[in-house]
mmCIF file of C-alpha atoms in Angstrom:
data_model
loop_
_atom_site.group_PDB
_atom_site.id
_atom_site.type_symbol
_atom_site.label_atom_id
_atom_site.label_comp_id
_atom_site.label_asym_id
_atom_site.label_seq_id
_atom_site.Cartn_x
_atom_site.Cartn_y
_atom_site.Cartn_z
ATOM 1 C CA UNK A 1 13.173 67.849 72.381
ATOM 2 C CA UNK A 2 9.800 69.397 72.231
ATOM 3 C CA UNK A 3 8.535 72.015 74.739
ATOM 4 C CA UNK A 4 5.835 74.355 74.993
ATOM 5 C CA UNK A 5 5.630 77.544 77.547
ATOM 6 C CA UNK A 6 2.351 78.706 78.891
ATOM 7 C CA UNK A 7 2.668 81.678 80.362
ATOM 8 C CA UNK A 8 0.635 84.499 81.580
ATOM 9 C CA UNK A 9 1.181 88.261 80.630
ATOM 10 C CA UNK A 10 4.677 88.727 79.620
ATOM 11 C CA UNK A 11 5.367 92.256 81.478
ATOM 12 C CA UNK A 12 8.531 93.863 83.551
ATOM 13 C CA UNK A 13 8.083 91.338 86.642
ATOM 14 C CA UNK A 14 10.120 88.593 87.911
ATOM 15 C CA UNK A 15 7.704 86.056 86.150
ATOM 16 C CA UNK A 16 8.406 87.417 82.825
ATOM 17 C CA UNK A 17 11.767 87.829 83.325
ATOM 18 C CA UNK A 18 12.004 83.941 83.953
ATOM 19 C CA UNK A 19 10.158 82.817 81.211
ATOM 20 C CA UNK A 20 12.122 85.166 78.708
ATOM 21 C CA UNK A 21 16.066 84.096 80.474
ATOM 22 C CA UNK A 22 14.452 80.129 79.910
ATOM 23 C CA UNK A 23 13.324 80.973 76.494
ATOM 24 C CA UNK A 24 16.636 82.232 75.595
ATOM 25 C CA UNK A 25 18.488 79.146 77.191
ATOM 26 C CA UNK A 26 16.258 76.645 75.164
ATOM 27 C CA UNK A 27 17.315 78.296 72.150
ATOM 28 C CA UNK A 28 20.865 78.475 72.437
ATOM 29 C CA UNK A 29 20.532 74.388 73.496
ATOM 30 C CA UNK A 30 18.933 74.251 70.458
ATOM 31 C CA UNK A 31 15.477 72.792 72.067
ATOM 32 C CA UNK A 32 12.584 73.284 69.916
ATOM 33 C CA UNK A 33 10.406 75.510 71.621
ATOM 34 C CA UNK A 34 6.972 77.173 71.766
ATOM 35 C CA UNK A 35 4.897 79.653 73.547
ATOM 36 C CA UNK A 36 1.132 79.895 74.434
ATOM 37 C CA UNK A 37 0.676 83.222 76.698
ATOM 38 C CA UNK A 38 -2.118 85.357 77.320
ATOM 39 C CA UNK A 39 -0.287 89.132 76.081
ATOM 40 C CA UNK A 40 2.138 91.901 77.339
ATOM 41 C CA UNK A 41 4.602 94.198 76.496
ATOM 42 C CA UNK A 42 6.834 91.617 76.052
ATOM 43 C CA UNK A 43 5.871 89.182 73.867
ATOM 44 C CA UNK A 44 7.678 91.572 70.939
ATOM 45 C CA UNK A 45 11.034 89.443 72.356
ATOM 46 C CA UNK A 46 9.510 86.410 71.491
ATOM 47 C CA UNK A 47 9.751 87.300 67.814
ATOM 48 C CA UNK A 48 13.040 88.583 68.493
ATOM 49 C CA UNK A 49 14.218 85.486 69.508
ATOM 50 C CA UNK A 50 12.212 83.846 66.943
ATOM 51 C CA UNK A 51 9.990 81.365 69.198
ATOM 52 C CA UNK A 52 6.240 80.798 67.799
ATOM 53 C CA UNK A 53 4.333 82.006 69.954
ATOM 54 C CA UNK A 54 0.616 81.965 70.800
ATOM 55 C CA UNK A 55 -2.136 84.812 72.192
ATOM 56 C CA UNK A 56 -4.362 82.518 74.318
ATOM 57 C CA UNK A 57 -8.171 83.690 74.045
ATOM 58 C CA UNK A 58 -10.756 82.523 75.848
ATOM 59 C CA UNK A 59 -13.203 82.467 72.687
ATOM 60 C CA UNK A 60 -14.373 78.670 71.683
ATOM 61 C CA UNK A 61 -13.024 79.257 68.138
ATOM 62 C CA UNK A 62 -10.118 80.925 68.654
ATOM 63 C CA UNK A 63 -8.815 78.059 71.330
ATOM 64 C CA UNK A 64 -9.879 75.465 69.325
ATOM 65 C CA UNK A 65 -7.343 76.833 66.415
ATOM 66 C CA UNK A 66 -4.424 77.390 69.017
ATOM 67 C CA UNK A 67 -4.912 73.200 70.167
ATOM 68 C CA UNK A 68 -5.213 72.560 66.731
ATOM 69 C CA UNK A 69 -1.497 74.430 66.244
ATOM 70 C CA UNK A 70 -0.159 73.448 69.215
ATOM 71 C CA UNK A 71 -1.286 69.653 68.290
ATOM 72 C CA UNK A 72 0.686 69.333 65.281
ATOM 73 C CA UNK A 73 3.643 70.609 67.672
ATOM 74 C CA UNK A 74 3.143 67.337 69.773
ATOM 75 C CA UNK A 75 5.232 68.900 72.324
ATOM 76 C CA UNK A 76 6.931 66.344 75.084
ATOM 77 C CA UNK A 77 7.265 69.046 77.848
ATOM 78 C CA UNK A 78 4.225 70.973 78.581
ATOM 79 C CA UNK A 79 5.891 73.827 81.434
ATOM 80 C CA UNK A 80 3.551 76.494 83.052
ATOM 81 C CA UNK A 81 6.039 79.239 84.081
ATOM 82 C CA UNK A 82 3.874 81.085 86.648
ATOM 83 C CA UNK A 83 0.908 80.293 88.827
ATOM 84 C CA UNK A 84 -1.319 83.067 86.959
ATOM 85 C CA UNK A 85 -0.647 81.072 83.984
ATOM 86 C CA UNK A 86 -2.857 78.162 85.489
ATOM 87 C CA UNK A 87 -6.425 78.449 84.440
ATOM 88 C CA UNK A 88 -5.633 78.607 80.060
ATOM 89 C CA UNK A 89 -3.039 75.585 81.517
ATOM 90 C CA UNK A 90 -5.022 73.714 82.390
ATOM 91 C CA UNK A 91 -6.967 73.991 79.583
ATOM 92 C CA UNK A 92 -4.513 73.025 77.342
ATOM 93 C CA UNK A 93 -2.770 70.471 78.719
ATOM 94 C CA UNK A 94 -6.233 68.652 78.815
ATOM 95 C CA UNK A 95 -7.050 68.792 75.180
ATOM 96 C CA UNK A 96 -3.433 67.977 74.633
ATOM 97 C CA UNK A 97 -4.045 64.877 77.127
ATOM 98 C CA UNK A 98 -0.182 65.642 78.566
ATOM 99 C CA UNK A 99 0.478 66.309 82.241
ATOM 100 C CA UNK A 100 2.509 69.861 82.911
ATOM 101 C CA UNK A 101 5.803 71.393 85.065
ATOM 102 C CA UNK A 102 4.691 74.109 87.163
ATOM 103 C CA UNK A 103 7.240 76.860 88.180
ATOM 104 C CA UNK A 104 6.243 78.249 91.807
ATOM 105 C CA UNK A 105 7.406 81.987 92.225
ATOM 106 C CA UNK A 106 5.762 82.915 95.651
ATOM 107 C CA UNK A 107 4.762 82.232 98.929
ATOM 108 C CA UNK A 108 1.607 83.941 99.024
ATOM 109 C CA UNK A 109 0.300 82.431 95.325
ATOM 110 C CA UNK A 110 1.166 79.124 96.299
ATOM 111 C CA UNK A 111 -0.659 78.817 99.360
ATOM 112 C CA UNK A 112 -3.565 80.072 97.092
ATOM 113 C CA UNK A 113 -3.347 77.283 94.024
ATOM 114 C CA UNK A 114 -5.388 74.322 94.039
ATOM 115 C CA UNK A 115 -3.564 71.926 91.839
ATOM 116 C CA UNK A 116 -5.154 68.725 89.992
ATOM 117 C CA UNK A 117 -2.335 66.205 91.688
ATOM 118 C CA UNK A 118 -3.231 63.805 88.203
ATOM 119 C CA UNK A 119 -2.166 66.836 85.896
ATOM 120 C CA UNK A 120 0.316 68.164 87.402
ATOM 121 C CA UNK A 121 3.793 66.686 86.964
ATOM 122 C CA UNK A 122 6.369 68.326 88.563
ATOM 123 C CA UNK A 123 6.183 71.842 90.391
ATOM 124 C CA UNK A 124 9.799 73.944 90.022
ATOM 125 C CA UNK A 125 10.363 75.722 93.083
ATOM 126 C CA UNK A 126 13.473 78.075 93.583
ATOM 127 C CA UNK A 127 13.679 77.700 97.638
ATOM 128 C CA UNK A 128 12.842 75.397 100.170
ATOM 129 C CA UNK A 129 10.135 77.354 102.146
ATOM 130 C CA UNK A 130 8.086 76.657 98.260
ATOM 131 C CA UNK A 131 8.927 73.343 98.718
ATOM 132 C CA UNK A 132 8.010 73.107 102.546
ATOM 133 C CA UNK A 133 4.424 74.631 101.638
ATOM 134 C CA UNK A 134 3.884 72.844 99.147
ATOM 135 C CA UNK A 135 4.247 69.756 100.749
ATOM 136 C CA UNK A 136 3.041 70.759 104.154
ATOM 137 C CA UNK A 137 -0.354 73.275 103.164
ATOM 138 C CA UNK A 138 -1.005 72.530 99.252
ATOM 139 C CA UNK A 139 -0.108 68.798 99.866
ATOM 140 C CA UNK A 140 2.278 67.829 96.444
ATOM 141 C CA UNK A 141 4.033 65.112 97.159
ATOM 142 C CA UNK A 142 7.757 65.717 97.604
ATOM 143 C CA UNK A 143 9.162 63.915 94.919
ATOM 144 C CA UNK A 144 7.225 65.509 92.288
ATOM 145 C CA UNK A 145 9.189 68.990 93.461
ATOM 146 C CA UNK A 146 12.010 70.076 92.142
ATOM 147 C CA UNK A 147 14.465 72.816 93.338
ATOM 148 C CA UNK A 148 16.101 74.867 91.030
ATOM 149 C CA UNK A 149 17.314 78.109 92.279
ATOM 150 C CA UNK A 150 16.938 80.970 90.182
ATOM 151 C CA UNK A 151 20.034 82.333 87.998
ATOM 152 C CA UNK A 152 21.018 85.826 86.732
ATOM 153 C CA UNK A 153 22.562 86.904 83.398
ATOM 154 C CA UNK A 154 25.888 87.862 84.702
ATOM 155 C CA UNK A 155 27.032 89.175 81.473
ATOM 156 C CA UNK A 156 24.458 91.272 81.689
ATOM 157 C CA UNK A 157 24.217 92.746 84.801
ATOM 158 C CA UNK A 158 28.104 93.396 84.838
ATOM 159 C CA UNK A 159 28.123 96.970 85.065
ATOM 160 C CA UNK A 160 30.639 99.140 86.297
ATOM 161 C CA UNK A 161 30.960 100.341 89.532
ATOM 162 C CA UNK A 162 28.934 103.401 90.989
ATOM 163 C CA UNK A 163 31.151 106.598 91.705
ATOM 164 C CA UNK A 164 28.883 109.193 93.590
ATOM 165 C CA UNK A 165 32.259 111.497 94.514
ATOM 166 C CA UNK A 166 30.585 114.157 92.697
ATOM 167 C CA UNK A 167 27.667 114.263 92.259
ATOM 168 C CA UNK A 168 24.029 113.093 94.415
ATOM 169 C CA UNK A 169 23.724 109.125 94.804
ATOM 170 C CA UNK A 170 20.793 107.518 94.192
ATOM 171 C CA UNK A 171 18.881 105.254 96.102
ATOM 172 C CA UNK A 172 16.816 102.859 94.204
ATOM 173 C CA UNK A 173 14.038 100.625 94.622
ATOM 174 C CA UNK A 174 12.824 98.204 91.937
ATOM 175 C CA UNK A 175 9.605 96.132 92.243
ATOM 176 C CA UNK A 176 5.776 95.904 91.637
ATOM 177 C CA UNK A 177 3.358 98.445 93.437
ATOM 178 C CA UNK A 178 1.602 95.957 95.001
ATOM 179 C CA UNK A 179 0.285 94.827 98.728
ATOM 180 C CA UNK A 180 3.634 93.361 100.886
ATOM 181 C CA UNK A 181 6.410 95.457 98.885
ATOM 182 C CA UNK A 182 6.157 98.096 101.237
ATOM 183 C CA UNK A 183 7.240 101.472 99.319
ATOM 184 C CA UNK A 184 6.053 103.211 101.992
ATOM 185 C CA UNK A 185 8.729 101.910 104.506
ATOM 186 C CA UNK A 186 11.524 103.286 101.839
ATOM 187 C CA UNK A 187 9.659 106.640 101.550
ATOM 188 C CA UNK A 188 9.500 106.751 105.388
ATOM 189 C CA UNK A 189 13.158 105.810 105.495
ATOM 190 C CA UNK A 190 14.038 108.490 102.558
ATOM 191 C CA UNK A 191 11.927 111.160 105.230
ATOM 192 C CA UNK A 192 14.302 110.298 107.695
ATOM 193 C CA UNK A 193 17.923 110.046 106.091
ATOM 194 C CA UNK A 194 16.935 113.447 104.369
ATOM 195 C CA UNK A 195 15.823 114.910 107.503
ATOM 196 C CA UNK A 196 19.179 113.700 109.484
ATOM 197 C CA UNK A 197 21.067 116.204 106.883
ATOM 198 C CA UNK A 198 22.144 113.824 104.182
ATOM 199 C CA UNK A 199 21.945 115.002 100.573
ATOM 200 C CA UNK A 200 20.555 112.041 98.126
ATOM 201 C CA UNK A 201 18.006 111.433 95.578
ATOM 202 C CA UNK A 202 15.602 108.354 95.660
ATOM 203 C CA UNK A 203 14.553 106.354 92.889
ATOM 204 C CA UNK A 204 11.231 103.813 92.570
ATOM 205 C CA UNK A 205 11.066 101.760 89.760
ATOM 206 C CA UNK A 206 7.961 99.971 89.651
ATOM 207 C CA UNK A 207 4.364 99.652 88.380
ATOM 208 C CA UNK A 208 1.166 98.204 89.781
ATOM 209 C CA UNK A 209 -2.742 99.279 90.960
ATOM 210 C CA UNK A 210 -1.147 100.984 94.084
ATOM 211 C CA UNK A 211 0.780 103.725 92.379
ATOM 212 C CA UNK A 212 -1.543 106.755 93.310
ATOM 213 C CA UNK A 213 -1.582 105.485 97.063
ATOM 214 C CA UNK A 214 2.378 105.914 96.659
ATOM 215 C CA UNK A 215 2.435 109.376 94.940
ATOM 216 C CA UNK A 216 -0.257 111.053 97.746
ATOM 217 C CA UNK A 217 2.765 109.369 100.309
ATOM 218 C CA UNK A 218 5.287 111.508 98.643
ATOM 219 C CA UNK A 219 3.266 114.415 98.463
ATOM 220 C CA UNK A 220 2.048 113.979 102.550
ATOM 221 C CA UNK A 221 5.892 113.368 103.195
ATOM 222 C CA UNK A 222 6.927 116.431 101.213
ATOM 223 C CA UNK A 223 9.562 114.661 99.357
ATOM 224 C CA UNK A 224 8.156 115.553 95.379
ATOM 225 C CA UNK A 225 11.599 117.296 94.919
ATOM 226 C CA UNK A 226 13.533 114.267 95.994
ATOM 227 C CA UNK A 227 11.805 111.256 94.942
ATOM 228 C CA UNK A 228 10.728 110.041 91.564
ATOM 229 C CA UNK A 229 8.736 107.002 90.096
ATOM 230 C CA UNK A 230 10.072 105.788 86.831
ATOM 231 C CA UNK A 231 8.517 103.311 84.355
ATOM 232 C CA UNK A 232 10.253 99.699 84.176
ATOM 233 C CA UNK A 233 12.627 98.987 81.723
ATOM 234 C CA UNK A 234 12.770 96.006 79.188
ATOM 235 C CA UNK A 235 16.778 96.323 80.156
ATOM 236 C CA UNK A 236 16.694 96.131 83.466
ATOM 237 C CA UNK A 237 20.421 96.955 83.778
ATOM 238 C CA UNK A 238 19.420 100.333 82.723
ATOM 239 C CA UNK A 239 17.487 100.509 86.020
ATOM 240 C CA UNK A 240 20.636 99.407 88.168
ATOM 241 C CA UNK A 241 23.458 101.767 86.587
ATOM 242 C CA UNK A 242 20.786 104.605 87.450
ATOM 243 C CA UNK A 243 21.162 103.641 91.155
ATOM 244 C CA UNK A 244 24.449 103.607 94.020
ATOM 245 C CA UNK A 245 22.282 101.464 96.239
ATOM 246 C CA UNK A 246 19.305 99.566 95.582
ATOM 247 C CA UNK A 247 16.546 98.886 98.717
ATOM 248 C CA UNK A 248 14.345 95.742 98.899
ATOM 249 C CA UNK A 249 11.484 97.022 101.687
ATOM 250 C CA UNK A 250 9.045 94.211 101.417
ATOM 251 C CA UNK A 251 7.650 93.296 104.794
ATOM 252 C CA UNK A 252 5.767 89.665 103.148
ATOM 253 C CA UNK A 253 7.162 87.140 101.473
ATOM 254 C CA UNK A 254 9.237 88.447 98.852
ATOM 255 C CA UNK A 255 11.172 86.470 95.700
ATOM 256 C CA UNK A 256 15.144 87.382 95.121
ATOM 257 C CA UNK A 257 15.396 88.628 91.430
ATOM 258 C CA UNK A 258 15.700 92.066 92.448
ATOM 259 C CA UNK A 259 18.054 91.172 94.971
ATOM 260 C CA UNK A 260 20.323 89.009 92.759
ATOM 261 C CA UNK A 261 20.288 91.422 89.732
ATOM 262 C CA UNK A 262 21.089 93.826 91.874
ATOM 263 C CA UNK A 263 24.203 92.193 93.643
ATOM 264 C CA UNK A 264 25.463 91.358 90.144
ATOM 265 C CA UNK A 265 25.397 94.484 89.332
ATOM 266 C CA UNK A 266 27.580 95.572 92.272
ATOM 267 C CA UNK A 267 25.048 97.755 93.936
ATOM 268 C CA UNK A 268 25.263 97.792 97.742
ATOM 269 C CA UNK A 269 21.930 95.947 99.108
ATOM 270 C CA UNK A 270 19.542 96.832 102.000
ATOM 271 C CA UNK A 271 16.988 94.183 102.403
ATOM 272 C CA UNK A 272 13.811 93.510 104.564
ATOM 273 C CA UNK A 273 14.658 90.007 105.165
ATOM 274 C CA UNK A 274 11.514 88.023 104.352
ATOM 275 C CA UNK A 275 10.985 85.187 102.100
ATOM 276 C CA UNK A 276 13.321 83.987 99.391
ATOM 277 C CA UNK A 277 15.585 86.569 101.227
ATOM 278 C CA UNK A 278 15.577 84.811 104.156
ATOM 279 C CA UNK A 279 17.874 82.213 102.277
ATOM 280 C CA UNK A 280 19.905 84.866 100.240
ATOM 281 C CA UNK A 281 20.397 87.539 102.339
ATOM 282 C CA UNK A 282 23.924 86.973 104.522
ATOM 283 C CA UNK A 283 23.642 90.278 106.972
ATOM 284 C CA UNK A 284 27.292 91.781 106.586
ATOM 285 C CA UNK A 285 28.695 89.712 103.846
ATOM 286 C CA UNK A 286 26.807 90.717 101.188
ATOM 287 C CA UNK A 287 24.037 92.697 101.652
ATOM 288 C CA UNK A 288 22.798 94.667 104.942
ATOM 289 C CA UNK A 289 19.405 93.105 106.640
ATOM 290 C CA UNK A 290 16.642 95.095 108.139
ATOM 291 C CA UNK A 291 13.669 93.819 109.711
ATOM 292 C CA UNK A 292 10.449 93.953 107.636
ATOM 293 C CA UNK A 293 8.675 97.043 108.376
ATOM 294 C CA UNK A 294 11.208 98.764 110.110
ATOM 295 C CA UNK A 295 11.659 102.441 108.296
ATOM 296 C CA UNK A 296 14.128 103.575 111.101
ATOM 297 C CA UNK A 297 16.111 100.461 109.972
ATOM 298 C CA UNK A 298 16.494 101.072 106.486
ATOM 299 C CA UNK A 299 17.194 104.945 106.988
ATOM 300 C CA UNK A 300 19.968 103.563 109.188
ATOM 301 C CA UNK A 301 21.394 100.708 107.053
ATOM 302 C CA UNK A 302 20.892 103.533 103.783
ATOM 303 C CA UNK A 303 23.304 106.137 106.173
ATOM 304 C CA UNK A 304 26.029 103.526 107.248
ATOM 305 C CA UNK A 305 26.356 102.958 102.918
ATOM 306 C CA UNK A 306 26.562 106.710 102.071
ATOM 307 C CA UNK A 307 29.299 107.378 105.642
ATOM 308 C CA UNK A 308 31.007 104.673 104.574
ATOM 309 C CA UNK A 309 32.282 104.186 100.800
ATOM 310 C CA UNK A 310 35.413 101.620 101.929
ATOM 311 C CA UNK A 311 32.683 99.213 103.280
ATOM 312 C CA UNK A 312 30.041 100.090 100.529
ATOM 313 C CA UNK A 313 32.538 99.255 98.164
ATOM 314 C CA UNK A 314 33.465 95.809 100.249
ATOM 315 C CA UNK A 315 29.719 94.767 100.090
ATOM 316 C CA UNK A 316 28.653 95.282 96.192
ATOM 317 C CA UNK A 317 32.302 93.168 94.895
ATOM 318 C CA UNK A 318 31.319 90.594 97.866
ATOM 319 C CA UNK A 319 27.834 90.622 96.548
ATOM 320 C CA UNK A 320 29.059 90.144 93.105
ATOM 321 C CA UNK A 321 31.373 87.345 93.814
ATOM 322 C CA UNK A 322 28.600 85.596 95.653
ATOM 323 C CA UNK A 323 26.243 85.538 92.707
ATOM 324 C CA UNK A 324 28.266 84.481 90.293
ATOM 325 C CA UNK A 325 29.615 81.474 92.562
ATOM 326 C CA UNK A 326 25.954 80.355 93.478
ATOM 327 C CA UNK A 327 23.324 82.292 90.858
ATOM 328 C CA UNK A 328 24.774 81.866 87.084
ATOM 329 C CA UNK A 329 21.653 81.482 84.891
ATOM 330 C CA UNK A 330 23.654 78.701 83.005
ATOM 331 C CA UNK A 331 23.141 76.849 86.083
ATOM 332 C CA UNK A 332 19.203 77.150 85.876
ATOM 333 C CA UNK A 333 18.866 76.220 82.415
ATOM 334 C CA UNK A 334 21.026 73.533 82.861
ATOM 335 C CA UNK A 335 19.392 72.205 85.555
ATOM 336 C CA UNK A 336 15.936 72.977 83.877
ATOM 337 C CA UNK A 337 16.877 71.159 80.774
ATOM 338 C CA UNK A 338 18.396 68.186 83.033
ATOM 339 C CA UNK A 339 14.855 68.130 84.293
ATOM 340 C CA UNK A 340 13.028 68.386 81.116
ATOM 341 C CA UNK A 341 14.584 65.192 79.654
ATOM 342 C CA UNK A 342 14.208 63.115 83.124
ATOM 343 C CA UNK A 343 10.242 63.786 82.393
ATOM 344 C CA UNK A 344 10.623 62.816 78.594
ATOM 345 C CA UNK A 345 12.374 59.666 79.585
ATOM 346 C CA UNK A 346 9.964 59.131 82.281
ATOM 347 C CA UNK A 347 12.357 59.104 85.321
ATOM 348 C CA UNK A 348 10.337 62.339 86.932
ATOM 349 C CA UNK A 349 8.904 61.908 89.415
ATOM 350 C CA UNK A 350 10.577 58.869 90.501
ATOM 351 C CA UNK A 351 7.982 56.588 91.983
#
């Protein structure tokens, strides 16, 4: 079998992460695979894995050549693995004359898209409130969507245990600077669980067109000597054994890679329950659930995890056991692949 990725930037977001984990799959299947994508810090993995890969430009030359390679390719699975990727999609699937899979990530982008129902199809979705807008606001008729939940490298993320007996825990947040994530809730709640006498050091992990707003929110909150932003990581276990708890404070719609990575890692999990959370999340069993927006909420939840190591401990092996029971990324590639030869057999969508 013959596919080809188009992809947008290939950086340190969920996105990217899927493509990549995908990429990897194909290749161990032994699928013969291909990649169109528009840049990133990233792509160097691509040649690591040793998938031909693309740099879409927008030039009339330069696209001309990349149809012309991507032609003698004759690929039978065209898949777009992110909305962004759309526009150069479309593009190429036309001069290919081959329909495309489209992998939904979010909420908020899909309600956005306008797709061409005659190109497009199948759309991946990971959760049924992408499925249930889809269908109900963008309109794609249900049988051309596909649920596949998203999976996490549990070899991977296996990482040992935190142990904070001696020394300052961490509290850790992971995620895009972006509108919706709501760093400033988790600064807010850092304010407070500092202020109520407990001794901890906080941790954001992220990137994005909002990270001055967040640095004049430390300074205003007086927490410079407690708080610090660090650059992703390719590895994003790196990220996790750096952190004893890890915080999801989005107030919008929200996707679950953080969450999962983190559970398989067995970090204790406070989450704003919104979005793909709202189907991952299970308050008490393994993670604890805050309302969106509520600072108070998290500084609570953040408290009851440092007073109480027994029940800490309880939540991160519980968390653990649940992803590996429901998330293995063998399961998504497997599925994924399961898809990819209905639509080269011509069984998707059934009709």
């Amino acid at each position: 079998m013959r596919v080809l990725f188009v992809a947008d930037r290939l950086t340190y977001d969920g996105r990217s992460d899927y493509a990549l984990n995908l990429a990897r799959g194909l290749k161990e299947a032994r699928i013969d695979l291909q990649f169109a994508l528009t840049g990133g810090e990233l792509r160097g993995q691509l040649d690591a894995l040793k998938v031909e890969n693309y740099l879409i430009k927008h030039n009339f030359f330069s696209f001309r050549k990349l149809v012309r390679f991507l032609r003698e390719f004759t690929p039978e699975v065209v898949h777009v693995t992110s909305e962004q990727a759309l526009d150069p999609a479309r593009r190429i699937a036309r001069a290919l004359r081959r329909g495309y899979l489209l992998t939904v990530h979010d909420l908020l982008d899909a309600e956005a898209m306008r797709l061409q129902e005659s190109e497009v199809q199948g759309v991946i979705v990971a959760n049924e409130d992408l499925r249930e807008t889809l269908v109900n606001r963008i309109h794609v008729p249900k049988e051309k969507i596909r649920l596949i939940a998203r999976g996490v490298d549990l070899v991977a993320f296996d990482i040992a245990a935190p142990r904070f007996e001696h020394r300052l825990p961490v509290i850790g947040c992971v995620g895009r600077f972006a509108a919706g994530k709501s760093h400033e809730h988790f600064l807010r709640a850092a304010r407070m669980v500092i202020d109520a006498g407990r001794e901890a050091l906080f941790l954001i992990a992220a990137h994005g067109s909002e990270e001055r707003q967040l640095r004049r929110a430390i300074r205003d909150l007086k927490l410079r000597e407690t708080v610090t932003i660090a650059a992703p990581q390719a590895e994003a276990r790196k990220l996790y054994a750096a952190m004893d708890i890890v915080v999801l404070p989005a107030e919008k719609a929200t996707s679950s890679k953080t969450a999962l990575e983190a559970m398989a890692s067995r970090r204790p999990v406070i989450a704003s329950v919104a979005g793909d959370l709202l189907h991952l999340v299970r308050a008490e069993e393994n993670a604890l659930a805050v309302e969106p927006g509520d600072a108070e909420g998290l500084a609570r939840a953040i408290t009851r995890l440092l007073s109480e190591p027994e029940f800490a401990r309880e939540l991160r092996e519980r968390g653990r056991a649940f992803v590996t029971q429901k998330y293995p990324l063998a399961r998504m590639i497997e599925h994924t692949i399961a898809l990819y030869e209905e639509v080269v057999r011509g069984e998707f969508p059934r009709r």
